[in-house]
JSON list of C-alpha atoms and ligand atoms in Angstrom, two decimals:
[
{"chain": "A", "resi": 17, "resn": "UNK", "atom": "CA", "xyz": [-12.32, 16.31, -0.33]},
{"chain": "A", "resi": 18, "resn": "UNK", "atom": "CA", "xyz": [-12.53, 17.41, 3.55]},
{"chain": "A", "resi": 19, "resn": "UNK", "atom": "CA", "xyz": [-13.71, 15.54, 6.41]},
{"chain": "A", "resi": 20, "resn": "UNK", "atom": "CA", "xyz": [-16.91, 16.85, 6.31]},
{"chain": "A", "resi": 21, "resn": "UNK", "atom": "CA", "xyz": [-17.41, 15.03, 2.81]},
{"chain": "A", "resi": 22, "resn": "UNK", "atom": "CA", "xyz": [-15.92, 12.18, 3.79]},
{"chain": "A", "resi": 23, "resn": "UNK", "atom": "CA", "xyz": [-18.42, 11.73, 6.31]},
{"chain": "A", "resi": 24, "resn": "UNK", "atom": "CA", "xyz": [-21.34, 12.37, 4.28]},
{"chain": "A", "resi": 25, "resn": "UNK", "atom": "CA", "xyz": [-20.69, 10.00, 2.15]},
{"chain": "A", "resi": 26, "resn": "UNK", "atom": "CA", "xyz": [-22.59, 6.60, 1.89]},
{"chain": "A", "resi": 27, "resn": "UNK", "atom": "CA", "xyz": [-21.01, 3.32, 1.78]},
{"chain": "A", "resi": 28, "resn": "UNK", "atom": "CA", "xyz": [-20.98, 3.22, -1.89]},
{"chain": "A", "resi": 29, "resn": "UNK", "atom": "CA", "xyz": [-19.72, 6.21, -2.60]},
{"chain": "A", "resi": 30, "resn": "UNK", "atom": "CA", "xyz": [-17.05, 6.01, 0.22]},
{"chain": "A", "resi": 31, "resn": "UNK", "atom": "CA", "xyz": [-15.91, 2.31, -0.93]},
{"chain": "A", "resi": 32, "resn": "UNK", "atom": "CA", "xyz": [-15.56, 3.70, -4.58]},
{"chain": "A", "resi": 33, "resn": "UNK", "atom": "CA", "xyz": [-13.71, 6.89, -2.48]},
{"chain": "A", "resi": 34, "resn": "UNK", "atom": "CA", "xyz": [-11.17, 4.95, -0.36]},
{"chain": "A", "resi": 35, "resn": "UNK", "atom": "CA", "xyz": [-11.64, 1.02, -1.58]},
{"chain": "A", "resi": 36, "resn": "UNK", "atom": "CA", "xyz": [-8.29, 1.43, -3.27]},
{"chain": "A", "resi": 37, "resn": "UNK", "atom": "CA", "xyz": [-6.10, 2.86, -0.35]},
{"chain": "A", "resi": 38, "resn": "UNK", "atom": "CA", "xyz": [-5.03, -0.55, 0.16]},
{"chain": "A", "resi": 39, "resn": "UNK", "atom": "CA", "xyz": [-4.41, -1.90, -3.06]},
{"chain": "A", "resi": 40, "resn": "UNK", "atom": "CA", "xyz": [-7.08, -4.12, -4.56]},
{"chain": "A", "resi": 41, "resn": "UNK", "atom": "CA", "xyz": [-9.01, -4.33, -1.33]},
{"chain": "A", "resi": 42, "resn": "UNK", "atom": "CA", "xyz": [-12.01, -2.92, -1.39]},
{"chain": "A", "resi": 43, "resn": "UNK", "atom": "CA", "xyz": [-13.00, -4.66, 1.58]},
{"chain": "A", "resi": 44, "resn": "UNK", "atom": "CA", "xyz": [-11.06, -2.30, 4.03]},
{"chain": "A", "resi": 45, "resn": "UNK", "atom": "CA", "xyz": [-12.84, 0.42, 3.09]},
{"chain": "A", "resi": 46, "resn": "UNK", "atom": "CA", "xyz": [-16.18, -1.69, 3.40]},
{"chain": "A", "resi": 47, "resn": "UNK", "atom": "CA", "xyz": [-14.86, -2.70, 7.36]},
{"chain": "A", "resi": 48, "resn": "UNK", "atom": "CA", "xyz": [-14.26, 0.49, 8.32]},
{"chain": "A", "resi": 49, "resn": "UNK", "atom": "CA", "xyz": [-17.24, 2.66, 6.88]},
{"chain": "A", "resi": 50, "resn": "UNK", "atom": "CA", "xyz": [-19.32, 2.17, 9.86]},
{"chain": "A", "resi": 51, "resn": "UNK", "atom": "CA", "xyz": [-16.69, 3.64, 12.48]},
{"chain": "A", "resi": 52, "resn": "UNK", "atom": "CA", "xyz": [-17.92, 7.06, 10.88]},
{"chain": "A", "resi": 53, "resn": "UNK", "atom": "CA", "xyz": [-17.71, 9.98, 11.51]},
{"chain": "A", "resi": 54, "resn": "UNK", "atom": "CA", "xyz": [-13.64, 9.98, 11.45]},
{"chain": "A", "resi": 55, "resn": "UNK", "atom": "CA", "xyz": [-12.10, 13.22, 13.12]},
{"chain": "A", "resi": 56, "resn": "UNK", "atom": "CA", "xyz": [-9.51, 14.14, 10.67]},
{"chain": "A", "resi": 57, "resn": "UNK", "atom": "CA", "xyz": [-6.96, 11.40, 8.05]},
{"chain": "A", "resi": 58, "resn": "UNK", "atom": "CA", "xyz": [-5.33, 10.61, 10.85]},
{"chain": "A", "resi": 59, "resn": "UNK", "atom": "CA", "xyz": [-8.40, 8.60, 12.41]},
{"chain": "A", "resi": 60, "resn": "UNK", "atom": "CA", "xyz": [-9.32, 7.33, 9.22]},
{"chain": "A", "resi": 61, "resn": "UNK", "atom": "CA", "xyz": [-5.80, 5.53, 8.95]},
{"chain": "A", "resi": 62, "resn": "UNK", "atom": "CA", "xyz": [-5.67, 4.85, 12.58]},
{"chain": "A", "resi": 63, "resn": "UNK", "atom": "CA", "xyz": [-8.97, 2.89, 11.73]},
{"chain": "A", "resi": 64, "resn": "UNK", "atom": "CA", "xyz": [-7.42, 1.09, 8.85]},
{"chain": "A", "resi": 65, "resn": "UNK", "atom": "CA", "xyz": [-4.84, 0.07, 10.52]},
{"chain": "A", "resi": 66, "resn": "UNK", "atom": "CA", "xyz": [-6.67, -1.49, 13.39]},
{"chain": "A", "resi": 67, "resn": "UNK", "atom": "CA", "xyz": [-8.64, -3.48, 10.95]},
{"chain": "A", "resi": 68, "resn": "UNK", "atom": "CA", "xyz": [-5.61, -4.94, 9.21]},
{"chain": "A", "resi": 69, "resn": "UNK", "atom": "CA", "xyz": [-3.98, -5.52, 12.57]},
{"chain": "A", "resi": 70, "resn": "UNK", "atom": "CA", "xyz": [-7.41, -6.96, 13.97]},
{"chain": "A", "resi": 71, "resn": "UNK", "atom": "CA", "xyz": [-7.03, -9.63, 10.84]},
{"chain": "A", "resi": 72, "resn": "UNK", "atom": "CA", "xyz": [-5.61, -13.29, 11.60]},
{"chain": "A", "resi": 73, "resn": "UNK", "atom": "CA", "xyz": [-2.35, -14.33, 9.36]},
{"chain": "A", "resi": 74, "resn": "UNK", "atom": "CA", "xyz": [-4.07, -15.58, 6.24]},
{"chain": "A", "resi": 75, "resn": "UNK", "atom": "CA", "xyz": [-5.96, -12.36, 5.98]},
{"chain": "A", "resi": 76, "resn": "UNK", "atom": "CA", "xyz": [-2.83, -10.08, 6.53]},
{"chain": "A", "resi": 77, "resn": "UNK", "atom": "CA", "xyz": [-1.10, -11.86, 3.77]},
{"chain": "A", "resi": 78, "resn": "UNK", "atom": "CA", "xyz": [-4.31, -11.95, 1.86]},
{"chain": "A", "resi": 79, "resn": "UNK", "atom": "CA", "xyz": [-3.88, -8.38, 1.72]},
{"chain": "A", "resi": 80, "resn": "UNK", "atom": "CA", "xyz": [-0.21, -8.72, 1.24]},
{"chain": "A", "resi": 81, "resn": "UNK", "atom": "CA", "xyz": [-1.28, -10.72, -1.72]},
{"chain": "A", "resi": 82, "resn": "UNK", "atom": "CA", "xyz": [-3.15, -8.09, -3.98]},
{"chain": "A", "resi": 83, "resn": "UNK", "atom": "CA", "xyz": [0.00, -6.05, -4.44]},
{"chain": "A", "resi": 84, "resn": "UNK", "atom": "CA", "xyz": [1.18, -6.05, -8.08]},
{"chain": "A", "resi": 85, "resn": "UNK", "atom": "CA", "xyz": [4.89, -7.26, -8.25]},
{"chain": "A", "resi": 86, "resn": "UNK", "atom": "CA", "xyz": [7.34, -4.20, -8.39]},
{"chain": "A", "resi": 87, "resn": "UNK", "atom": "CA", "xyz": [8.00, -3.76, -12.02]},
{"chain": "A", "resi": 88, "resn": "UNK", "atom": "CA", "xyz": [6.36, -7.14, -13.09]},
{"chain": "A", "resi": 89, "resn": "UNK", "atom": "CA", "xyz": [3.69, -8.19, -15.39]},
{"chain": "A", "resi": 90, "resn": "UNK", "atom": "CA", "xyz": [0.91, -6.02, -14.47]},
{"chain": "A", "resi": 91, "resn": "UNK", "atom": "CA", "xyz": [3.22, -2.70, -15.21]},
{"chain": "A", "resi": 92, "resn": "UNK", "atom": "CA", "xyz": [3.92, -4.19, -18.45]},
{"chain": "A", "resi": 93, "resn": "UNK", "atom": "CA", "xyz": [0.81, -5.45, -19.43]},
{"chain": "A", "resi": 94, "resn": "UNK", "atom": "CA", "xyz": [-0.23, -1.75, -18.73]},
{"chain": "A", "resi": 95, "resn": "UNK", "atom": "CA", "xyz": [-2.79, -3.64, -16.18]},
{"chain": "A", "resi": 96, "resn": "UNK", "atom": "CA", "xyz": [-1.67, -1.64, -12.76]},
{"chain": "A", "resi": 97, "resn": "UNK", "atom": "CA", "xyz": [-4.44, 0.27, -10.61]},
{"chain": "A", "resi": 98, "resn": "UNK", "atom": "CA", "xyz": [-3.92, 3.69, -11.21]},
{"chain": "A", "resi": 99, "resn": "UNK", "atom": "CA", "xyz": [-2.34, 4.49, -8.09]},
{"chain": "A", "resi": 100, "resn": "UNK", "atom": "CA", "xyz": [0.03, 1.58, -8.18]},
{"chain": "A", "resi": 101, "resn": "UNK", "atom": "CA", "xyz": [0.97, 3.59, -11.80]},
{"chain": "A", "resi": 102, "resn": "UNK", "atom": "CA", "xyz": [1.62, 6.34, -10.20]},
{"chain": "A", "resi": 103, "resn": "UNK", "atom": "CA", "xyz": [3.77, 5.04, -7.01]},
{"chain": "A", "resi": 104, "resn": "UNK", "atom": "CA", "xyz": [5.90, 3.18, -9.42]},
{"chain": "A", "resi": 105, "resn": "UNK", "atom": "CA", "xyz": [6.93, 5.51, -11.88]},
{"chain": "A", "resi": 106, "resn": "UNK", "atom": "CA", "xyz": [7.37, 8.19, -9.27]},
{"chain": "A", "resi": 107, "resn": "UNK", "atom": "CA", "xyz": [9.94, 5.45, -8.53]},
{"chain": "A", "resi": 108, "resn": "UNK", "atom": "CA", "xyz": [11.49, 5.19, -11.45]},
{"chain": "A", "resi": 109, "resn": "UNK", "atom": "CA", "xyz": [10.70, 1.74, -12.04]},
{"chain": "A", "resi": 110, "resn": "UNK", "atom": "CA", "xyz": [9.33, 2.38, -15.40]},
{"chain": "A", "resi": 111, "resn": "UNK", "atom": "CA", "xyz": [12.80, 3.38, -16.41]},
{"chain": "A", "resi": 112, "resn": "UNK", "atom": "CA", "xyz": [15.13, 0.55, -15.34]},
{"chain": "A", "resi": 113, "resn": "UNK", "atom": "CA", "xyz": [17.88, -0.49, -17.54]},
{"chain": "A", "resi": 114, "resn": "UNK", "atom": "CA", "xyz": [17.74, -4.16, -18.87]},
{"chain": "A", "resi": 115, "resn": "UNK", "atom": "CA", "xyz": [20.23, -4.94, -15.71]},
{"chain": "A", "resi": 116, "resn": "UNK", "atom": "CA", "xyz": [18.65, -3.71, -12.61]},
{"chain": "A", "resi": 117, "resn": "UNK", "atom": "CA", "xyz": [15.10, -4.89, -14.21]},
{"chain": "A", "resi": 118, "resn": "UNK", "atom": "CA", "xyz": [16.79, -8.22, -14.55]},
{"chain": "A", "resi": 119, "resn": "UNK", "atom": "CA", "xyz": [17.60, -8.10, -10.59]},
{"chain": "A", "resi": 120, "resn": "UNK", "atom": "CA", "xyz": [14.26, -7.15, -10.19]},
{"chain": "A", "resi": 121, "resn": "UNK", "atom": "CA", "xyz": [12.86, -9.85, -11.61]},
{"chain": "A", "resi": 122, "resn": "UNK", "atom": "CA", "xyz": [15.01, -12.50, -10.02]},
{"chain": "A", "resi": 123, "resn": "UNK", "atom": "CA", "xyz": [14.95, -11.24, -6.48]},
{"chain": "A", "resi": 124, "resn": "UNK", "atom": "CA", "xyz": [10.51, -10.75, -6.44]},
{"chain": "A", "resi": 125, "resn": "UNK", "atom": "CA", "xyz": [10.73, -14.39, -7.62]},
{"chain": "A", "resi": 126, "resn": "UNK", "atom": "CA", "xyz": [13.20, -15.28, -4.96]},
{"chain": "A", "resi": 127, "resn": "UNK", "atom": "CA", "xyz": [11.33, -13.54, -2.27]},
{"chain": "A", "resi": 128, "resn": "UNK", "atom": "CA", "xyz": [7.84, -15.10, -3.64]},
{"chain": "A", "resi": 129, "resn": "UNK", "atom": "CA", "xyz": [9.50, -18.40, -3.29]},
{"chain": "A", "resi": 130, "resn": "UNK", "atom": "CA", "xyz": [10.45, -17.74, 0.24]},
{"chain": "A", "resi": 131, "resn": "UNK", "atom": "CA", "xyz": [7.44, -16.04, 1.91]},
{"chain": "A", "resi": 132, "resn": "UNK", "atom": "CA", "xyz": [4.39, -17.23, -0.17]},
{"chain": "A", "resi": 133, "resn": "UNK", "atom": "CA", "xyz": [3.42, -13.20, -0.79]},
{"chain": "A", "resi": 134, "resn": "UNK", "atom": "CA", "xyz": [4.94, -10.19, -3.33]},
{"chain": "A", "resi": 135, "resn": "UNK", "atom": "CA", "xyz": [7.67, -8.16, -1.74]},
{"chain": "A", "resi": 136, "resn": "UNK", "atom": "CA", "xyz": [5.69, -4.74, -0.60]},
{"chain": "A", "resi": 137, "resn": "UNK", "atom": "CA", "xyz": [7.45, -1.47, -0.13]},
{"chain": "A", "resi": 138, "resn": "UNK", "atom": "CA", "xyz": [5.89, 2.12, -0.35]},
{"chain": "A", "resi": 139, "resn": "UNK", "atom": "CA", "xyz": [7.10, 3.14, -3.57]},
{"chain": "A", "resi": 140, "resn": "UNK", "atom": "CA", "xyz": [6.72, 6.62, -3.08]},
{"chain": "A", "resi": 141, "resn": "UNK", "atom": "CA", "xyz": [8.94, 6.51, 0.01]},
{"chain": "A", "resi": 142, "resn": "UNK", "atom": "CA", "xyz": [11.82, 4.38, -1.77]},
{"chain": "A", "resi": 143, "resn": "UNK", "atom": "CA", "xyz": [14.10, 5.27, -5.11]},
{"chain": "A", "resi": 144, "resn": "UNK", "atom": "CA", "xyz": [14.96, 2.13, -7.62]},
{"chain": "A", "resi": 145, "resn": "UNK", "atom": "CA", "xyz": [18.14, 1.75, -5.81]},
{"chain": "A", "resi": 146, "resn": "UNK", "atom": "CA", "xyz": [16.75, 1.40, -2.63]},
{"chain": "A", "resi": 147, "resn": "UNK", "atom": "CA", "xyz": [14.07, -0.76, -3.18]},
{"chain": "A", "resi": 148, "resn": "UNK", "atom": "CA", "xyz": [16.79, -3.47, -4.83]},
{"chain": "A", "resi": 149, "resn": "UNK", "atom": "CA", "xyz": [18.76, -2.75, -1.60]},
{"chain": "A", "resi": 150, "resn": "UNK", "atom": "CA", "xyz": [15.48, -3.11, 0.20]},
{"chain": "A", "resi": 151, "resn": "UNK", "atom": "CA", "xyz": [14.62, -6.15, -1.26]},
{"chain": "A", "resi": 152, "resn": "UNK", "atom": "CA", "xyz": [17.72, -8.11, -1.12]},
{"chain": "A", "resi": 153, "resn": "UNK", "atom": "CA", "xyz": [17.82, -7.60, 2.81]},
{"chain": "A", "resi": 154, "resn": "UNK", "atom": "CA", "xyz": [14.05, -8.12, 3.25]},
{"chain": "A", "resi": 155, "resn": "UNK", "atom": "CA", "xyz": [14.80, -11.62, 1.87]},
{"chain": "A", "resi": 156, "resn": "UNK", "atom": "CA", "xyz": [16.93, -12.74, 5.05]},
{"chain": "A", "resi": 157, "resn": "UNK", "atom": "CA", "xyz": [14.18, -11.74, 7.51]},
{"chain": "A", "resi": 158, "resn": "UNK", "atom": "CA", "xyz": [12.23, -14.71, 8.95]},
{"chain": "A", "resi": 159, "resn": "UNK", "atom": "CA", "xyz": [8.61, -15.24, 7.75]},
{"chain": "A", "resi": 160, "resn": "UNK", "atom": "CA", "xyz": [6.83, -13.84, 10.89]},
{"chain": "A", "resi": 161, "resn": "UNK", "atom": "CA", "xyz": [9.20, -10.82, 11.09]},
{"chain": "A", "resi": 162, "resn": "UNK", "atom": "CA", "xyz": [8.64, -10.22, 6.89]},
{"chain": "A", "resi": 163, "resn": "UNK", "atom": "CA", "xyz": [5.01, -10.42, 7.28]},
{"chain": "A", "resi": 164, "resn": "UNK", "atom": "CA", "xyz": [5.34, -7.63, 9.80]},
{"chain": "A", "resi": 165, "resn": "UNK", "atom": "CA", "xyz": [7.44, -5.63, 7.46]},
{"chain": "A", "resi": 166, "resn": "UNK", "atom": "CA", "xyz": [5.23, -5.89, 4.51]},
{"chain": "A", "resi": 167, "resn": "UNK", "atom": "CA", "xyz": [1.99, -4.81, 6.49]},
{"chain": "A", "resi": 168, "resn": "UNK", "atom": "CA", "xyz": [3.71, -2.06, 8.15]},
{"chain": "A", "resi": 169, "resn": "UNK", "atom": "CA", "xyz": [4.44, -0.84, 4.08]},
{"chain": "A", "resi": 170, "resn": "UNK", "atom": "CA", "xyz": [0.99, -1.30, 2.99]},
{"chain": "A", "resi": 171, "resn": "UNK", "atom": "CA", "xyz": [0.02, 1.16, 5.97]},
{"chain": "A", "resi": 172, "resn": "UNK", "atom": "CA", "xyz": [2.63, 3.62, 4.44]},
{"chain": "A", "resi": 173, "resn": "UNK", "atom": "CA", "xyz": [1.35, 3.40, 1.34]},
{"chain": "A", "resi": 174, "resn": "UNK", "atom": "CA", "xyz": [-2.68, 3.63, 2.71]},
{"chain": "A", "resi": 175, "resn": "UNK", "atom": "CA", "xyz": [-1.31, 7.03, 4.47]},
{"chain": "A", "resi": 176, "resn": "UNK", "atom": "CA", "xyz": [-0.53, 8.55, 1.30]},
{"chain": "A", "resi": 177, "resn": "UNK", "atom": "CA", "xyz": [-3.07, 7.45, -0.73]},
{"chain": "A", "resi": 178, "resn": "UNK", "atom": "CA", "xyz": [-5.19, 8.57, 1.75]},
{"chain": "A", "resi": 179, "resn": "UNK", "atom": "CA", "xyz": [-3.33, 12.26, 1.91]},
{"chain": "A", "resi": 180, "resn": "UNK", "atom": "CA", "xyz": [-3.87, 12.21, -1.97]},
{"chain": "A", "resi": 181, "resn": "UNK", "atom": "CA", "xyz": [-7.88, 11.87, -1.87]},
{"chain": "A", "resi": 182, "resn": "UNK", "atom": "CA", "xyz": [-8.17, 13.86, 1.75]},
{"chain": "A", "resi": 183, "resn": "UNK", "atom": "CA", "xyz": [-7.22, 17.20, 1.38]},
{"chain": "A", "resi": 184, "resn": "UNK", "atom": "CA", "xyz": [-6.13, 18.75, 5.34]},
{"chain": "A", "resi": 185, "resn": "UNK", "atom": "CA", "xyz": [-6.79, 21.97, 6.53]},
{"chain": "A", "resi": 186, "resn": "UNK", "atom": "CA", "xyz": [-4.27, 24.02, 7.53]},
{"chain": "A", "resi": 187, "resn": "UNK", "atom": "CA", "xyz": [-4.13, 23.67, 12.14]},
{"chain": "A", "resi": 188, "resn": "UNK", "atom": "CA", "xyz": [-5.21, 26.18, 14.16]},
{"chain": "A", "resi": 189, "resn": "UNK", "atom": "CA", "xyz": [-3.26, 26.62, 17.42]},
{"chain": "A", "resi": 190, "resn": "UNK", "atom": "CA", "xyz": [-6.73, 28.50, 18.67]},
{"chain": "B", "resi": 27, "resn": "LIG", "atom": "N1", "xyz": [4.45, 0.00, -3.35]},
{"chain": "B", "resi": 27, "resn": "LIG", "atom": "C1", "xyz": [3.63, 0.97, -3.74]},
{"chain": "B", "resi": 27, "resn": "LIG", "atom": "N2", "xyz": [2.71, 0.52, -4.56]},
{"chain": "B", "resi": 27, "resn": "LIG", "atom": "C2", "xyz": [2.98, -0.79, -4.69]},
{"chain": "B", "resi": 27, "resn": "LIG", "atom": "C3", "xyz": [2.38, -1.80, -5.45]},
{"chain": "B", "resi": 27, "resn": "LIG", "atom": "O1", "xyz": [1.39, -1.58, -6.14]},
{"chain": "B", "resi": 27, "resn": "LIG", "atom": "N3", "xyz": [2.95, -3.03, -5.37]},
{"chain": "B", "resi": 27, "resn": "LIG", "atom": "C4", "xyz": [4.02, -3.30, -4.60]},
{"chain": "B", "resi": 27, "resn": "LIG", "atom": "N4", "xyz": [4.53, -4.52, -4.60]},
{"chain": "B", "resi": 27, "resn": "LIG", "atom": "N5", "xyz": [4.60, -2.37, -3.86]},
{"chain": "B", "resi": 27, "resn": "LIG", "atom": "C5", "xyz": [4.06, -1.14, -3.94]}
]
């Protein structure tokens, strides 16, 4: 799809484009429809982004919130969006050995414990090993400072689910 399409399109149809760049929140996509018409991706996200930044605590870890746990239930249950599917295999966390999925499991639980939200980290930016290593040093951030962390991932991951749907033509210099 180009920009021009994007555009065009009305709220339904861009809500069931884009209301899955942030995972299981339609309701971004719903915010920032009526900023149209968006320049390029890059204004799209930049509006995204405003409207998660724009959002008081509860509703930054709301979003926080709607994230799947990394290799948890949902994966197994075959229950993930199909996006969050994708992200995670390309991982490799479909493939973990009974040890590091052990880990796994302990440390989301730990870090749910501790910050009242799933740990959040663009897959597709991360291997298995460095989410764990990810994860185990996320958990010794303060609340405020992991909050930060986790939103700042779910823009990461918006950018290239967004670059997925959004296809960009090639720049001009004239
Ligand atoms: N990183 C990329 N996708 C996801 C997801 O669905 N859940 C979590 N926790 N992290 C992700």
């Amino acid at each position: 799809m180009d920009m021009r399409q994007v555009n065009s399109l009305s709220y339904e149809e861009f809500v069931e484009t884009f209301g899955n760049v942030v995972e299981r929140c339609p309701v971004v996509a719903a915010a920032v429809w009526s900023g149209r018409p968006f320049a390029n991706s890059h204004d799209l996200e930049a509006s995204i982004g405003e409207f998660i930044d724009s959002l008081p605590v509860a509703g930054q870890e709301g979003i926080v919130r709607c994230h799947p746990d990394l290799a948890g239930r949902d994966l197994k249950r075959g229950a993930l969006t199909a996006e969050s599917r994708g992200e995670q295999t390309q991982a490799g966390l479909t493939l973990l050995d009974a040890g590091d999925a052990a880990r796994m499991n302990r440390l989301n639980a730990q870090y749910k414990e501790r910050f009242g939200f799933p740990f959040v980290i663009c897959a597709r930016m991360n291997n298995k090993e460095e989410i764990l290593l990810r994860l185990a040093e996320r958990l010794g951030n303060e609340p405020a400072q992991e909050r930060q962390c986790a939103i700042e991932e779910v823009k990461k991951i918006c950018q290239l689910r967004l670059q997925d749907i959004i296809q960009c033509p090639a720049t001009h210099t004239k």
